[in-house]
JSON list of N, CA and C in Angstrom, two decimals:
[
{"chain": "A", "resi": 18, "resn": "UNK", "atom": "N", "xyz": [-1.55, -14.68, 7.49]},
{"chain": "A", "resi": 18, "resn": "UNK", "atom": "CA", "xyz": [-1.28, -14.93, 6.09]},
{"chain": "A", "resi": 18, "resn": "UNK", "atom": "C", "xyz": [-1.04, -16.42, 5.83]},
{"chain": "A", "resi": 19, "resn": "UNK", "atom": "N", "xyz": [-0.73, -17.30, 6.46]},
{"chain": "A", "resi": 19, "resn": "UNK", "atom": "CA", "xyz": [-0.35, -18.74, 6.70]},
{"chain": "A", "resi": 19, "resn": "UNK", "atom": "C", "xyz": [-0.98, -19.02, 6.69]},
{"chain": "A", "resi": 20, "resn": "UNK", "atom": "N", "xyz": [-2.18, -19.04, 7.11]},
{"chain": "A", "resi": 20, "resn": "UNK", "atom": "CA", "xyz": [-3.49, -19.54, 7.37]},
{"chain": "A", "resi": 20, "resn": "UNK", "atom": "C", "xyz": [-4.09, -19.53, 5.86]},
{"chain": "A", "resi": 21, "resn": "UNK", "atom": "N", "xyz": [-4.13, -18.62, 4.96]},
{"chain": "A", "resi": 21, "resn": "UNK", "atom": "CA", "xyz": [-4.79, -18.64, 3.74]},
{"chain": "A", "resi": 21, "resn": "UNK", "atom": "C", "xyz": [-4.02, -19.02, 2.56]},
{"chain": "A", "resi": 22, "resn": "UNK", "atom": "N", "xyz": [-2.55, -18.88, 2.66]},
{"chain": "A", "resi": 22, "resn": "UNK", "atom": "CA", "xyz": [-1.98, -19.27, 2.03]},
{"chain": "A", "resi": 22, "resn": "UNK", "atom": "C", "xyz": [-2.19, -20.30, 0.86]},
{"chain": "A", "resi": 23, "resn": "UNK", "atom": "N", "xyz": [-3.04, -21.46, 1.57]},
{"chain": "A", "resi": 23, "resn": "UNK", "atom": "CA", "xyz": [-2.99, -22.89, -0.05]},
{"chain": "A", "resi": 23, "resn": "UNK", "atom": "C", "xyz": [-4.51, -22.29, -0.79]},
{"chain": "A", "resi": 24, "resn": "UNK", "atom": "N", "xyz": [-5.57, -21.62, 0.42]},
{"chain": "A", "resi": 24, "resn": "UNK", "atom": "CA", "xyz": [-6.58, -20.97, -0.40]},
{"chain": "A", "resi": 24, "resn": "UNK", "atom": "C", "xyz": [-6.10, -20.08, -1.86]},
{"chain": "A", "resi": 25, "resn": "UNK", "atom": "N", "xyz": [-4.98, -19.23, -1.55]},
{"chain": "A", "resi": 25, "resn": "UNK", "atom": "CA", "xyz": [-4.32, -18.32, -2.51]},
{"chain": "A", "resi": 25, "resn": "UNK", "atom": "C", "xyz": [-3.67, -18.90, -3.78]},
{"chain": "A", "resi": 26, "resn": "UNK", "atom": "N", "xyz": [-3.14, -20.10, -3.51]},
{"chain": "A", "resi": 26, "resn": "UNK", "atom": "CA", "xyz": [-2.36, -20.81, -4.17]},
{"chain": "A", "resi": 26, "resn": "UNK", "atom": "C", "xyz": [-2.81, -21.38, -5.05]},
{"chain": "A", "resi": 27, "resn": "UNK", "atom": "N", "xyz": [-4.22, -22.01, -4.45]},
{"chain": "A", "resi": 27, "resn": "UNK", "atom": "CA", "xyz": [-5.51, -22.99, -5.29]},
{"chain": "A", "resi": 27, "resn": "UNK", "atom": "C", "xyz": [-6.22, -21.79, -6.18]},
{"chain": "A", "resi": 28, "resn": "UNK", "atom": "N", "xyz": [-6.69, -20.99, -6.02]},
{"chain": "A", "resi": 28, "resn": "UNK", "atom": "CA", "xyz": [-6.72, -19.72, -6.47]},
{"chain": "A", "resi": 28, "resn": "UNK", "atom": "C", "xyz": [-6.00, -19.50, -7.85]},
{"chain": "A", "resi": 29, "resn": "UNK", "atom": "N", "xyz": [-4.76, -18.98, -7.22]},
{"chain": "A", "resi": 29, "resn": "UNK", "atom": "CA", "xyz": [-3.66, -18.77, -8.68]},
{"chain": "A", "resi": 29, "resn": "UNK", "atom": "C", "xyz": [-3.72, -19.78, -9.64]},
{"chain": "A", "resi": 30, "resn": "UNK", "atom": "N", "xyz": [-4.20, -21.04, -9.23]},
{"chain": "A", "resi": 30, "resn": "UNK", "atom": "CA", "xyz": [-3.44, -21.98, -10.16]},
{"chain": "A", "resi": 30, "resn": "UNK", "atom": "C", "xyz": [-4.63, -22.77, -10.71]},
{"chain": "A", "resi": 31, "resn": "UNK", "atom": "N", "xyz": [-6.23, -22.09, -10.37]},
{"chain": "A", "resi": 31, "resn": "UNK", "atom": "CA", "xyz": [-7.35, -22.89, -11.15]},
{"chain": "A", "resi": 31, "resn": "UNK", "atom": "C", "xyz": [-7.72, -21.51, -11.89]},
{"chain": "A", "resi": 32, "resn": "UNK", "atom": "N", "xyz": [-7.35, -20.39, -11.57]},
{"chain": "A", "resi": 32, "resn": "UNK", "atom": "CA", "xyz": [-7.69, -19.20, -12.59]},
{"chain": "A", "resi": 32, "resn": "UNK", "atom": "C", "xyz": [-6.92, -19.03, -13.88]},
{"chain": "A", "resi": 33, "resn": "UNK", "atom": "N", "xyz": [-8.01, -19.11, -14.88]},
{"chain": "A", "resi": 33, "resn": "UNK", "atom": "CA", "xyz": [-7.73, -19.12, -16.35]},
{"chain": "A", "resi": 33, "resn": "UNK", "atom": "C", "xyz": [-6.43, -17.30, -16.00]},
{"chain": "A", "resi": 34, "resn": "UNK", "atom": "N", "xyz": [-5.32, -17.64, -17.47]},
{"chain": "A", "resi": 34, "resn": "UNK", "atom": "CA", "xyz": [-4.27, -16.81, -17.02]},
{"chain": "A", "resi": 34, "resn": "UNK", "atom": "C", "xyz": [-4.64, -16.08, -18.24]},
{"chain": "A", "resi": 35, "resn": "UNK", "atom": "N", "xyz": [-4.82, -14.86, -18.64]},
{"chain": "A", "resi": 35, "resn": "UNK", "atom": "CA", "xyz": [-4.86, -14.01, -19.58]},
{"chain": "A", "resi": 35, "resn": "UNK", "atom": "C", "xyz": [-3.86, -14.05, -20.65]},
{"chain": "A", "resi": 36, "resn": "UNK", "atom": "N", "xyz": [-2.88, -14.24, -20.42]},
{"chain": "A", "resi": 36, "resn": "UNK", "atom": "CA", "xyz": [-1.26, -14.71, -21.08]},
{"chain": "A", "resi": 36, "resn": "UNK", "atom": "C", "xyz": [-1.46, -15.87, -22.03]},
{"chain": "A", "resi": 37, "resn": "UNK", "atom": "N", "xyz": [-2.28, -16.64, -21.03]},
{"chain": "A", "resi": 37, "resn": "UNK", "atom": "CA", "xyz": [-1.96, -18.04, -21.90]},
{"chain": "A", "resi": 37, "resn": "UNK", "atom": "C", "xyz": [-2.78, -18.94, -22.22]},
{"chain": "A", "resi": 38, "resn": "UNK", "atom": "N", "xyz": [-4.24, -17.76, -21.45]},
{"chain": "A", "resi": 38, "resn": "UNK", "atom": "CA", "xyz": [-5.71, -18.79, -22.13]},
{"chain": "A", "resi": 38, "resn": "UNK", "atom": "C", "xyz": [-6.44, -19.70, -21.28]},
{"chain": "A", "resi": 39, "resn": "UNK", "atom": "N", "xyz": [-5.15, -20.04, -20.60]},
{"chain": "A", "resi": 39, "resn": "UNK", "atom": "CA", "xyz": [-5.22, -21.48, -19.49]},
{"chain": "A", "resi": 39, "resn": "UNK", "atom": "C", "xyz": [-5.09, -21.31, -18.10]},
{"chain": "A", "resi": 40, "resn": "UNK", "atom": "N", "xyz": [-5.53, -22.63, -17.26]},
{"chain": "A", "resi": 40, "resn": "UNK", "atom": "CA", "xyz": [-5.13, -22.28, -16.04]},
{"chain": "A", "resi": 40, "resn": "UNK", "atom": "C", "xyz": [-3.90, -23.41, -15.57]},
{"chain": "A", "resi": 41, "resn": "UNK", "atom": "N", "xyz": [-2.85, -22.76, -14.69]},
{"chain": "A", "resi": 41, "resn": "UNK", "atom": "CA", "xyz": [-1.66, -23.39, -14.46]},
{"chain": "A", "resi": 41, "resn": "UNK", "atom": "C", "xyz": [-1.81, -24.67, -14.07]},
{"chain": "A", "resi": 42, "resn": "UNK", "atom": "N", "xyz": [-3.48, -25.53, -13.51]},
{"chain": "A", "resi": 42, "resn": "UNK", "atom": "CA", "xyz": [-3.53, -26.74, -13.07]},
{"chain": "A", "resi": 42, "resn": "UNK", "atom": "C", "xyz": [-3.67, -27.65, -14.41]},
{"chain": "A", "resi": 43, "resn": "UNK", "atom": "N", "xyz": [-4.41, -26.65, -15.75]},
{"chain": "A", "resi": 43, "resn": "UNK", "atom": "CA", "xyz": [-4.86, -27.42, -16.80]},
{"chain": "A", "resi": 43, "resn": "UNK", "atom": "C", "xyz": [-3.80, -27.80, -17.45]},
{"chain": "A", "resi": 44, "resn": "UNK", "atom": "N", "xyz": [-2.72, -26.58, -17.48]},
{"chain": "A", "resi": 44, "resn": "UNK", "atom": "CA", "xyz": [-1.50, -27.15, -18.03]},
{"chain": "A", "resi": 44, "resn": "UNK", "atom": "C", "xyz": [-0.55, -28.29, -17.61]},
{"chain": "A", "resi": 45, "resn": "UNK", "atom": "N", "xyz": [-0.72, -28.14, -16.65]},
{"chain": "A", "resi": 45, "resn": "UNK", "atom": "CA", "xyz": [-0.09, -29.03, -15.97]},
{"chain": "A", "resi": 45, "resn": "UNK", "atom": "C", "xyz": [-0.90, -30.79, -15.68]},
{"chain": "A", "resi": 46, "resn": "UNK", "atom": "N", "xyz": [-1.70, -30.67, -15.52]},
{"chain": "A", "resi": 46, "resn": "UNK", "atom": "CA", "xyz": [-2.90, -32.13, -15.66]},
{"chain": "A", "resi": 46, "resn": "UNK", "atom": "C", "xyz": [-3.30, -32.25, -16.93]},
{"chain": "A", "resi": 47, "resn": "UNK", "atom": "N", "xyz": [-3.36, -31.65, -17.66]},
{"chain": "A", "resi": 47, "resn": "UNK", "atom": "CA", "xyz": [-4.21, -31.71, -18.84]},
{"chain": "A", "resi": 47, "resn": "UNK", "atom": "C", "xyz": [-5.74, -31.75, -18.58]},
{"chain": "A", "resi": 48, "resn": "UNK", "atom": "N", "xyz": [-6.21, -31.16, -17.08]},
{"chain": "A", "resi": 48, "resn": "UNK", "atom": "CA", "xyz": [-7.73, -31.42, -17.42]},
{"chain": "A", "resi": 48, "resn": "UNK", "atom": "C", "xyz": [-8.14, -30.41, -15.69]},
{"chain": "A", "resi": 49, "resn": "UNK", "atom": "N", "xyz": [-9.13, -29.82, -16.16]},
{"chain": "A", "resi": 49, "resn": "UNK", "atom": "CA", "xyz": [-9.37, -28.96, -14.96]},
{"chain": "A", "resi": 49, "resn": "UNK", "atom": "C", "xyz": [-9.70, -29.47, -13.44]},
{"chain": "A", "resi": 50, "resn": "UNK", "atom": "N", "xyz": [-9.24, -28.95, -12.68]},
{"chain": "A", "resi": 50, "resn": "UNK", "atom": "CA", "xyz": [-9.76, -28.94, -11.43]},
{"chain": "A", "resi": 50, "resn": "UNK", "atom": "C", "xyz": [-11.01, -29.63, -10.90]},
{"chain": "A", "resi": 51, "resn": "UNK", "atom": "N", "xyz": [-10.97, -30.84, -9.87]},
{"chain": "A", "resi": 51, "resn": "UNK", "atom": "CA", "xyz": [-11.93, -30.88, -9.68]},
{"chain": "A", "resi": 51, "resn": "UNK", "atom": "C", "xyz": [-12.18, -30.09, -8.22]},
{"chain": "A", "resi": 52, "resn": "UNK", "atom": "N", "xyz": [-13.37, -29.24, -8.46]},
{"chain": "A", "resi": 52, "resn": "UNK", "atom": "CA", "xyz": [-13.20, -28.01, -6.91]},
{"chain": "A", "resi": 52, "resn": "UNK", "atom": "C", "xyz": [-13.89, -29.28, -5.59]},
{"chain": "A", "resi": 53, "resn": "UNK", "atom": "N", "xyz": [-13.60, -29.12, -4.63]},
{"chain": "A", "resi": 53, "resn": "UNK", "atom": "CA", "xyz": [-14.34, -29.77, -3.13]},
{"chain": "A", "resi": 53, "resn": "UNK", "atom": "C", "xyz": [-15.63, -29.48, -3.01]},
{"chain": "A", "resi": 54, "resn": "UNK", "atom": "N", "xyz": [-15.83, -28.65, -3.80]},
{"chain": "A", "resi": 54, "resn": "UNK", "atom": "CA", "xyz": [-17.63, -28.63, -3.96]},
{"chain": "A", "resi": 54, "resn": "UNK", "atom": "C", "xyz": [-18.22, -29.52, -4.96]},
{"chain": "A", "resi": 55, "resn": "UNK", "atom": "N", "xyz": [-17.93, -29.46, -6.11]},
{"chain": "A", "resi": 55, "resn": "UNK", "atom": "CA", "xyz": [-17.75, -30.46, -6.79]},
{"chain": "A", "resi": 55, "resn": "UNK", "atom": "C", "xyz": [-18.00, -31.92, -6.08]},
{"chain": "A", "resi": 56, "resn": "UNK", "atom": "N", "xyz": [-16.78, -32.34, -5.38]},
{"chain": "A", "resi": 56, "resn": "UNK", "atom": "CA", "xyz": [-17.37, -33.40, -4.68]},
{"chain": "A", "resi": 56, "resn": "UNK", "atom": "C", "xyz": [-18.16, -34.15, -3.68]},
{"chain": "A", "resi": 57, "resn": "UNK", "atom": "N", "xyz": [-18.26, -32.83, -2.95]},
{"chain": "A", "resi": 57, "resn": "UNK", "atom": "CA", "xyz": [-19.58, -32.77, -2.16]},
{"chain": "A", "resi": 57, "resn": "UNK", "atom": "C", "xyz": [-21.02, -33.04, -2.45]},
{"chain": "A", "resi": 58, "resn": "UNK", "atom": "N", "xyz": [-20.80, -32.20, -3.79]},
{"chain": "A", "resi": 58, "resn": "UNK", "atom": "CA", "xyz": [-22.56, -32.40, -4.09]},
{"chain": "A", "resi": 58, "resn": "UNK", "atom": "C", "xyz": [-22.36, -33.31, -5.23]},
{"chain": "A", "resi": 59, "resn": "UNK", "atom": "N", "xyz": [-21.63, -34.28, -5.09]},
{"chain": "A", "resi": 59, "resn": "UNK", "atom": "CA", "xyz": [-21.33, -35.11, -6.13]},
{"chain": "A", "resi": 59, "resn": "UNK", "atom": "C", "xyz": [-21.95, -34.65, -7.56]},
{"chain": "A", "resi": 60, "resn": "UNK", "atom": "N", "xyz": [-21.35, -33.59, -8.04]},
{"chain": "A", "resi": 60, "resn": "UNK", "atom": "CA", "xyz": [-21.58, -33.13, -9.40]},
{"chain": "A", "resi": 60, "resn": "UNK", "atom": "C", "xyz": [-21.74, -33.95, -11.23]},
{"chain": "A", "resi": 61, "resn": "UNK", "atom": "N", "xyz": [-22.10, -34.24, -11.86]},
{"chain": "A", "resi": 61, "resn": "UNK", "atom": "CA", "xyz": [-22.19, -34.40, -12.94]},
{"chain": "A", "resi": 61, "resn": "UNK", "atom": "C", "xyz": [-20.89, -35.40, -13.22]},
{"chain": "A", "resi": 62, "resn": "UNK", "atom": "N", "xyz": [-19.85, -34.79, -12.88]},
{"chain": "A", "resi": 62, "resn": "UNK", "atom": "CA", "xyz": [-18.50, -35.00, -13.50]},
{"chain": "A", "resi": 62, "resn": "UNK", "atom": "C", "xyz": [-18.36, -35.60, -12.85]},
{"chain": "A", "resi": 63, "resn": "UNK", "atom": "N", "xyz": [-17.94, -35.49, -11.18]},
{"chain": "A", "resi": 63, "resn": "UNK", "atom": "CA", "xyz": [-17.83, -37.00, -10.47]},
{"chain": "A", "resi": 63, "resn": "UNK", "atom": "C", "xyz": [-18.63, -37.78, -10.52]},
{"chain": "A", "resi": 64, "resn": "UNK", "atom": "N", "xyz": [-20.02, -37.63, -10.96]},
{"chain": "A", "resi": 64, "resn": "UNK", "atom": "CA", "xyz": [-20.36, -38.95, -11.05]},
{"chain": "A", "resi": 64, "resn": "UNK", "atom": "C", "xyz": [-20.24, -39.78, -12.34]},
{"chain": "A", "resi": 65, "resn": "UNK", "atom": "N", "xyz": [-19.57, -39.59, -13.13]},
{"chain": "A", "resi": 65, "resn": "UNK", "atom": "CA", "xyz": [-19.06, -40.27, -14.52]},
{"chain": "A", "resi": 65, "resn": "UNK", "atom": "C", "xyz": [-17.85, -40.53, -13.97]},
{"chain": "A", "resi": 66, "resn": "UNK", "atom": "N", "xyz": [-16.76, -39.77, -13.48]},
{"chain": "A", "resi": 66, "resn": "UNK", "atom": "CA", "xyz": [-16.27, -40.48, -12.90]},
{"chain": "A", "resi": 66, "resn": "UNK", "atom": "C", "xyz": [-15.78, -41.95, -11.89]},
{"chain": "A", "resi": 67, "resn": "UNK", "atom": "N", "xyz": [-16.38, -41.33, -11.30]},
{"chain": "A", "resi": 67, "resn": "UNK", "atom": "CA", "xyz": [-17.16, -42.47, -10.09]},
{"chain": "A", "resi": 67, "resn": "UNK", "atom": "C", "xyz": [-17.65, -44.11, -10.96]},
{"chain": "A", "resi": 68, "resn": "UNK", "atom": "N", "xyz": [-18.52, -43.81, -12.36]},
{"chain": "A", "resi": 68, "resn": "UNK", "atom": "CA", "xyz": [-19.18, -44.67, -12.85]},
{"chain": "A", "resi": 68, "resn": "UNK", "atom": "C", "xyz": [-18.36, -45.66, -13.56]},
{"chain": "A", "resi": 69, "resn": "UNK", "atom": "N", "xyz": [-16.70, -44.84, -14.01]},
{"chain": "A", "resi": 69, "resn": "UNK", "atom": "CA", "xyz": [-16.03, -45.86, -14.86]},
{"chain": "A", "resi": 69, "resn": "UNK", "atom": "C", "xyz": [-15.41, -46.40, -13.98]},
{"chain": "A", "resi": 70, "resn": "UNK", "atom": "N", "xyz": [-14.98, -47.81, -14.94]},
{"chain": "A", "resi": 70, "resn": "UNK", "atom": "CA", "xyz": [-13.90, -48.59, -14.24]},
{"chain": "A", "resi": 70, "resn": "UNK", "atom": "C", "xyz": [-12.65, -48.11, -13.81]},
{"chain": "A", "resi": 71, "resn": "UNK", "atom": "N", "xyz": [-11.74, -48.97, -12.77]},
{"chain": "A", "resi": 71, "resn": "UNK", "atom": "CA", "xyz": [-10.27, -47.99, -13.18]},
{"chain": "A", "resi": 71, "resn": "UNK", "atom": "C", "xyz": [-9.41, -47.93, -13.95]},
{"chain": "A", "resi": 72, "resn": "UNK", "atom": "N", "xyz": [-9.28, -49.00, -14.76]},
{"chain": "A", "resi": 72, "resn": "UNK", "atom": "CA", "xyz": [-8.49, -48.83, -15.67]},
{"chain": "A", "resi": 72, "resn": "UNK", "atom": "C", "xyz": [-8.79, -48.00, -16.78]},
{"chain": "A", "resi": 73, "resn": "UNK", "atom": "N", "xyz": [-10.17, -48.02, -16.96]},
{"chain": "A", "resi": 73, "resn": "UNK", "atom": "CA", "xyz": [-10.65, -46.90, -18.07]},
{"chain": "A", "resi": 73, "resn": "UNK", "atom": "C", "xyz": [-10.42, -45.64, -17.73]},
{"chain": "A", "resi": 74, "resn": "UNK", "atom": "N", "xyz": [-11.11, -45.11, -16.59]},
{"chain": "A", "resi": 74, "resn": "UNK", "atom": "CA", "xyz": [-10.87, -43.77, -15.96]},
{"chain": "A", "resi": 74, "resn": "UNK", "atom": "C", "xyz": [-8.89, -43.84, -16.12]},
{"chain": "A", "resi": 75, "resn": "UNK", "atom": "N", "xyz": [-8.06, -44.22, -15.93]},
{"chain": "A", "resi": 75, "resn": "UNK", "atom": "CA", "xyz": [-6.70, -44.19, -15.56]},
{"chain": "A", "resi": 75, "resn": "UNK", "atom": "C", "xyz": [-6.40, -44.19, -17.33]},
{"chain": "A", "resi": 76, "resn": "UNK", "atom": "N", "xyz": [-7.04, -44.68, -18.24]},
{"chain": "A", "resi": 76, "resn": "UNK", "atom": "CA", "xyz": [-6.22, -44.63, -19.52]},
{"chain": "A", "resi": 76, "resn": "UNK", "atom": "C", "xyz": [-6.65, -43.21, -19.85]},
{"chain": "A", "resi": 77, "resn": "UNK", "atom": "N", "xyz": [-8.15, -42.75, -19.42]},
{"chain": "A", "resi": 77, "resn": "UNK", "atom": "CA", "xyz": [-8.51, -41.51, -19.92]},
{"chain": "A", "resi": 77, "resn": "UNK", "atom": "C", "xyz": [-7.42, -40.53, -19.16]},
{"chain": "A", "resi": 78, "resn": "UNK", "atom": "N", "xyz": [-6.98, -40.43, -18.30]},
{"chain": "A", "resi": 78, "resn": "UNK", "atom": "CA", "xyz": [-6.36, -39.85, -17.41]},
{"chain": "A", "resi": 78, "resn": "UNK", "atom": "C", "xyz": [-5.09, -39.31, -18.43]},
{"chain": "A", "resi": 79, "resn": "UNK", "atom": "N", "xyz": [-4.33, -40.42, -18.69]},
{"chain": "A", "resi": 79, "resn": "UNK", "atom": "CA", "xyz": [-3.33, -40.77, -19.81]},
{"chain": "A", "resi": 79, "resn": "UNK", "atom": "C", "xyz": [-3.15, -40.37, -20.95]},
{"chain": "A", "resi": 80, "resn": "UNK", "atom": "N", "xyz": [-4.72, -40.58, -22.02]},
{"chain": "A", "resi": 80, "resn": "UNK", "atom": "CA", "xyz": [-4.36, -40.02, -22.52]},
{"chain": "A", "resi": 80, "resn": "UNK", "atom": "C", "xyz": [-4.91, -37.97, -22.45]},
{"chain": "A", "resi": 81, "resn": "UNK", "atom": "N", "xyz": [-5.36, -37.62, -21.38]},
{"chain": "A", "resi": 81, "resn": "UNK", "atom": "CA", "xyz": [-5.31, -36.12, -21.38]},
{"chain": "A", "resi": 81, "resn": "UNK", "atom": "C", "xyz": [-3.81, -35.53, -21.06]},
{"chain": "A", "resi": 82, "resn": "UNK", "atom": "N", "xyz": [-3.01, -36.34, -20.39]},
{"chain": "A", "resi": 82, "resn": "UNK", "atom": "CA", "xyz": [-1.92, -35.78, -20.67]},
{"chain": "A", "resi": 82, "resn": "UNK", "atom": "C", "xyz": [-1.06, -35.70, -21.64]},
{"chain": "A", "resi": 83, "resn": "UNK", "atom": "N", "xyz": [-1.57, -36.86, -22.64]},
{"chain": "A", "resi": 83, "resn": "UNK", "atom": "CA", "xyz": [-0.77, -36.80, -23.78]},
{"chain": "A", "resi": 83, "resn": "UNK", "atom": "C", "xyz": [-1.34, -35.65, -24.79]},
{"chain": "A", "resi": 84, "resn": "UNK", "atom": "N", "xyz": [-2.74, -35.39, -24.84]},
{"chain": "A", "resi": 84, "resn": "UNK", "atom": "CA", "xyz": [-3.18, -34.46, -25.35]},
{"chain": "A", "resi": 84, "resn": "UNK", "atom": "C", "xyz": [-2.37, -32.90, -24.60]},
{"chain": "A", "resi": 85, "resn": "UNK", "atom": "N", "xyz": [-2.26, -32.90, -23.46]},
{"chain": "A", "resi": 85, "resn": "UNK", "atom": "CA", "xyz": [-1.76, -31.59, -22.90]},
{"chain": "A", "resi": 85, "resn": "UNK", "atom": "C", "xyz": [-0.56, -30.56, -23.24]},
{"chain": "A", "resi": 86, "resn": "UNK", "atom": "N", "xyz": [0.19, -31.74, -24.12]},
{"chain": "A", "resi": 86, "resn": "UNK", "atom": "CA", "xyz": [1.41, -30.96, -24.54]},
{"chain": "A", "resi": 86, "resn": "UNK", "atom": "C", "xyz": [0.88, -30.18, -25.61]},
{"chain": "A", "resi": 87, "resn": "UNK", "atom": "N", "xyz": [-0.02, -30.30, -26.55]},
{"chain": "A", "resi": 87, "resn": "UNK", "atom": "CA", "xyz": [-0.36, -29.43, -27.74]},
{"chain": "A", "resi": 87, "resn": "UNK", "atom": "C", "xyz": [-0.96, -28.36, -27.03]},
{"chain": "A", "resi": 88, "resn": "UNK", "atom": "N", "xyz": [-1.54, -28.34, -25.98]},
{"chain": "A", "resi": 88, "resn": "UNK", "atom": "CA", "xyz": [-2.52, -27.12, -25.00]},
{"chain": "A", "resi": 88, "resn": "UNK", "atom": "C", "xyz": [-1.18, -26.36, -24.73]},
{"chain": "A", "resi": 89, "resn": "UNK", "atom": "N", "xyz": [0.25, -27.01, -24.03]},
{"chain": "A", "resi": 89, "resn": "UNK", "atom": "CA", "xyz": [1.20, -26.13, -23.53]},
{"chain": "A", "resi": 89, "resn": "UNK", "atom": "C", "xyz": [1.79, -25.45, -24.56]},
{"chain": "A", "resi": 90, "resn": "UNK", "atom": "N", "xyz": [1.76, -26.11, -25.88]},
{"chain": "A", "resi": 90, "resn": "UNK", "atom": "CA", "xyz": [2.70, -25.37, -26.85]},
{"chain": "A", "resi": 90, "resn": "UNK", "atom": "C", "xyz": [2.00, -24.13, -27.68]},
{"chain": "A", "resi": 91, "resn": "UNK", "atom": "N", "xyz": [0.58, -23.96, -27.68]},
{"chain": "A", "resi": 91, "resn": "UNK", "atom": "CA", "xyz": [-0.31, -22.83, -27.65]},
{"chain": "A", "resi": 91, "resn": "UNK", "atom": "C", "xyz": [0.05, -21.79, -27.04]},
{"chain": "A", "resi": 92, "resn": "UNK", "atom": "N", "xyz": [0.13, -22.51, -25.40]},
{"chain": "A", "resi": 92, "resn": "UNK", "atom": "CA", "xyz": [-0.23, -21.16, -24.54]},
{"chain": "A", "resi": 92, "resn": "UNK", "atom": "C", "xyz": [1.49, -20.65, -24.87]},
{"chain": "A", "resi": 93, "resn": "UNK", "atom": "N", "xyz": [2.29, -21.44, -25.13]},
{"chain": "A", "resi": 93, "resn": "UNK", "atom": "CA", "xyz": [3.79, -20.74, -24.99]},
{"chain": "A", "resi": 93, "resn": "UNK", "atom": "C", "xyz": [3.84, -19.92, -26.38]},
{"chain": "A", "resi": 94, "resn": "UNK", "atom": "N", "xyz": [3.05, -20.09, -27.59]},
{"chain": "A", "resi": 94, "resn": "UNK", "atom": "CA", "xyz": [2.99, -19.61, -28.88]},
{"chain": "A", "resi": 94, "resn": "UNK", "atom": "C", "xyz": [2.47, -18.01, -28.22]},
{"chain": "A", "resi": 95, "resn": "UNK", "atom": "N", "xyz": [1.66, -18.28, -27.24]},
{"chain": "A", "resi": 95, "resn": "UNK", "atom": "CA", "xyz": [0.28, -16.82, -26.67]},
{"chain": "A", "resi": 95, "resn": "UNK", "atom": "C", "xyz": [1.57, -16.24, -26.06]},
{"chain": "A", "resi": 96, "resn": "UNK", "atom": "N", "xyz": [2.60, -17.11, -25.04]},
{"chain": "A", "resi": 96, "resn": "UNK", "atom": "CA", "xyz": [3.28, -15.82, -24.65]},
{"chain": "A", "resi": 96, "resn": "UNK", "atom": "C", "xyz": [4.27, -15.29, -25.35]},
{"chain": "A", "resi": 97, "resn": "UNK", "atom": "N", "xyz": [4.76, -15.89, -26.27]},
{"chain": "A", "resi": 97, "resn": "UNK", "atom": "CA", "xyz": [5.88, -15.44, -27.40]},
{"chain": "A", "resi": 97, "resn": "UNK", "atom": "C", "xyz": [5.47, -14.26, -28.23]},
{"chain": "A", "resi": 98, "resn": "UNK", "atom": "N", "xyz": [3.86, -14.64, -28.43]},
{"chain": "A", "resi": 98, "resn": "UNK", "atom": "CA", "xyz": [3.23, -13.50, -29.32]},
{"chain": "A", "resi": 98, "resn": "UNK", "atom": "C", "xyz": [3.08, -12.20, -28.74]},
{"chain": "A", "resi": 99, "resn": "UNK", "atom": "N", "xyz": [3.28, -12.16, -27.62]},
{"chain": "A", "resi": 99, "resn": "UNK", "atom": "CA", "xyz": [3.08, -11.06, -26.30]},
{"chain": "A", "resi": 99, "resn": "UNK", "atom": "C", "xyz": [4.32, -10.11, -26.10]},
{"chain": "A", "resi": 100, "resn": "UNK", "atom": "N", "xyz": [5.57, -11.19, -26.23]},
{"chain": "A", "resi": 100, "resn": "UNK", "atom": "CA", "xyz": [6.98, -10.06, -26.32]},
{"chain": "A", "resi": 100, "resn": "UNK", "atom": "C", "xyz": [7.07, -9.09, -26.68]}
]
């Protein structure tokens, strides 16, 4: 069971939650997962990534978290509505 454990974990926490719309990494980052496959086959997204500068990439970063609090206060509206 130790052995799979962070598989399970990564799992729980990039799967969209029925409750709240979202997944526990989006809430928390403000922006989804990037999966290890993803960067392997250097996908779409990493490579725009990859393409900006850092300070640009790092303000975008910034402001998705500032955007993220209106995403958290949704999903907490979704579980209130659920009581």
């Amino acid at each position: 069971w130790h052995k799979t454990l962070d598989q399970v974990l990564w799992a729980c926490r990039n799967s969209p939650k029925e409750s709240t719309g979202s997944t526990p990494f989006r809430l928390t980052y403000g922006h989804d997962a990037v999966l290890p496959v993803e960067i392997m086959m250097q996908s779409i997204r990493v490579q725009r990534q990859l393409e900006l500068p850092p300070d640009h990439y790092w303000n975008l970063m910034l402001d998705e978290l500032i955007d993220v609090d209106e995403e958290r206060l949704q999903a907490l509206d979704a579980l209130i509505r659920q009581k």
